[in-house]
């Protein structure tokens, strides 16, 4: 591989990591409270609001069920409003965040629902408020599951970031399409695939390790 190809690959990898990091951070920022609310707002739960729970559930499910490439095109006006453009790395962060938020919310909801209900009842018996139960019981106990869920979300975002290359989103996907496909350079396409695999494997291993350590810490607490 020539020095020029290595330079292009390094630059595209940096763009992909930037897109994934920012969209994962924003998706967690929006998805964490949304997931907590979905897990605690059903009938008879901590923040009982069944109608709001159902309405948010419909919105979350609708967004999650929309194929990502269609979502990217459908929200182009919104992307232009936020990023000032519909192409490039900055623009790609918008649909990535929109796709990540409901996905992360459902993962966090599932992790919180796995927490033993006996712990919630015990906290209630000691006079803990609903917010205290969320912050001191639910989230700490669900943390290993939340970490695994966020790892899955980040891995998915890496795949999504490659898709936005089809619409000029930059990153490894854009590099693979422009050089590997349009310029008939199979070695570049292979290099892009290898880098994506390495990124996914590294992130998955890191997430698994962190989740195991958190799980051991909770058990020995």
Short mmCIF file of C-alpha atoms in Angstrom, two decimals, residues 15-128:
data_model
loop_
_atom_site.label_atom_id
_atom_site.label_comp_id
_atom_site.label_asym_id
_atom_site.label_seq_id
_atom_site.Cartn_x
_atom_site.Cartn_y
_atom_site.Cartn_z
CA UNK A 15 -13.23 10.93 10.64
CA UNK A 16 -15.07 7.70 11.45
CA UNK A 17 -13.88 7.72 15.06
CA UNK A 18 -14.91 11.37 15.41
CA UNK A 19 -18.39 10.71 14.00
CA UNK A 20 -18.93 7.66 16.18
CA UNK A 21 -17.58 9.28 19.36
CA UNK A 22 -19.71 12.43 19.08
CA UNK A 23 -22.89 10.65 17.99
CA UNK A 24 -22.46 8.00 20.70
CA UNK A 25 -21.93 10.72 23.31
CA UNK A 26 -24.97 12.71 22.19
CA UNK A 27 -27.05 9.54 21.78
CA UNK A 28 -26.21 8.55 25.36
CA UNK A 29 -26.93 12.06 26.63
CA UNK A 30 -30.42 11.95 25.12
CA UNK A 31 -31.01 8.20 25.31
CA UNK A 32 -30.12 7.65 28.97
CA UNK A 33 -32.92 9.78 30.48
CA UNK A 34 -35.31 8.55 27.79
CA UNK A 35 -34.47 4.92 28.57
CA UNK A 36 -34.82 5.50 32.32
CA UNK A 37 -38.21 7.13 31.79
CA UNK A 38 -39.42 4.29 29.54
CA UNK A 39 -38.36 1.78 32.20
CA UNK A 40 -40.00 3.60 35.12
CA UNK A 41 -43.11 5.30 33.72
CA UNK A 42 -45.43 2.32 33.19
CA UNK A 43 -48.57 1.81 35.22
CA UNK A 44 -47.74 1.49 38.93
CA UNK A 45 -44.03 2.25 38.44
CA UNK A 46 -41.82 4.96 39.97
CA UNK A 47 -42.83 7.77 37.61
CA UNK A 48 -46.17 6.35 36.52
CA UNK A 49 -47.28 8.08 33.30
CA UNK A 50 -48.74 5.34 31.07
CA UNK A 51 -49.91 7.66 28.29
CA UNK A 52 -46.53 9.39 28.00
CA UNK A 53 -44.84 5.98 28.13
CA UNK A 54 -46.94 4.70 25.24
CA UNK A 55 -46.49 7.87 23.17
CA UNK A 56 -42.71 7.87 23.59
CA UNK A 57 -42.64 4.15 22.91
CA UNK A 58 -44.37 4.69 19.57
CA UNK A 59 -41.91 7.43 18.57
CA UNK A 60 -38.91 5.32 19.62
CA UNK A 61 -40.18 2.25 17.77
CA UNK A 62 -40.95 4.26 14.63
CA UNK A 63 -37.45 5.74 14.55
CA UNK A 64 -35.79 2.39 15.22
CA UNK A 65 -37.81 0.63 12.52
CA UNK A 66 -36.80 3.12 9.81
CA UNK A 67 -33.86 1.81 7.73
CA UNK A 68 -30.86 4.01 8.44
CA UNK A 69 -30.11 4.97 4.85
CA UNK A 70 -33.75 6.12 4.44
CA UNK A 71 -33.53 8.04 7.71
CA UNK A 72 -30.42 9.84 6.46
CA UNK A 73 -32.23 11.04 3.34
CA UNK A 74 -35.53 11.78 5.12
CA UNK A 75 -34.00 14.19 7.64
CA UNK A 76 -31.74 16.08 5.21
CA UNK A 77 -33.62 19.37 5.88
CA UNK A 78 -33.13 18.87 9.62
CA UNK A 79 -29.47 18.02 9.06
CA UNK A 80 -28.98 21.21 7.05
CA UNK A 81 -30.69 23.20 9.79
CA UNK A 82 -28.39 21.79 12.48
CA UNK A 83 -25.08 21.39 10.61
CA UNK A 84 -25.50 23.94 7.82
CA UNK A 85 -24.87 21.26 5.20
CA UNK A 86 -26.04 17.77 4.31
CA UNK A 87 -22.65 16.29 3.37
CA UNK A 88 -19.42 15.76 5.23
CA UNK A 89 -18.45 14.47 8.65
CA UNK A 90 -20.26 17.14 10.67
CA UNK A 91 -23.49 16.55 8.78
CA UNK A 92 -23.24 12.79 9.25
CA UNK A 93 -23.25 13.21 13.03
CA UNK A 94 -26.87 14.41 12.93
CA UNK A 95 -28.53 11.27 11.47
CA UNK A 96 -26.13 9.07 13.46
CA UNK A 97 -27.30 10.75 16.67
CA UNK A 98 -30.96 10.52 15.65
CA UNK A 99 -30.54 6.81 14.97
CA UNK A 100 -28.50 6.16 18.12
CA UNK A 101 -30.79 7.87 20.63
CA UNK A 102 -33.83 5.54 20.46
CA UNK A 103 -31.58 2.49 20.11
CA UNK A 104 -29.64 3.41 23.24
CA UNK A 105 -32.88 4.27 25.05
CA UNK A 106 -34.28 0.78 24.47
CA UNK A 107 -31.01 -0.86 25.52
CA UNK A 108 -30.93 1.14 28.74
CA UNK A 109 -34.60 0.41 29.37
CA UNK A 110 -33.90 -3.30 29.04
CA UNK A 111 -30.90 -3.13 31.38
CA UNK A 112 -32.87 -1.29 34.05
CA UNK A 113 -35.79 -3.69 33.84
CA UNK A 114 -33.38 -6.52 34.65
CA UNK A 115 -32.69 -5.03 38.10
CA UNK A 116 -34.19 -7.07 40.93
CA UNK A 117 -37.52 -5.51 41.96
CA UNK A 118 -36.73 -6.47 45.56
CA UNK A 119 -34.02 -3.80 45.63
CA UNK A 120 -36.55 -1.18 44.59
CA UNK A 121 -39.01 -2.26 47.26
CA UNK A 122 -36.24 -2.23 49.88
CA UNK A 123 -35.23 1.30 48.88
CA UNK A 124 -38.87 2.40 49.09
CA UNK A 125 -39.14 0.87 52.55
CA UNK A 126 -36.19 3.01 53.68
CA UNK A 127 -37.98 6.12 52.44
CA UNK A 128 -35.96 6.75 49.27
#
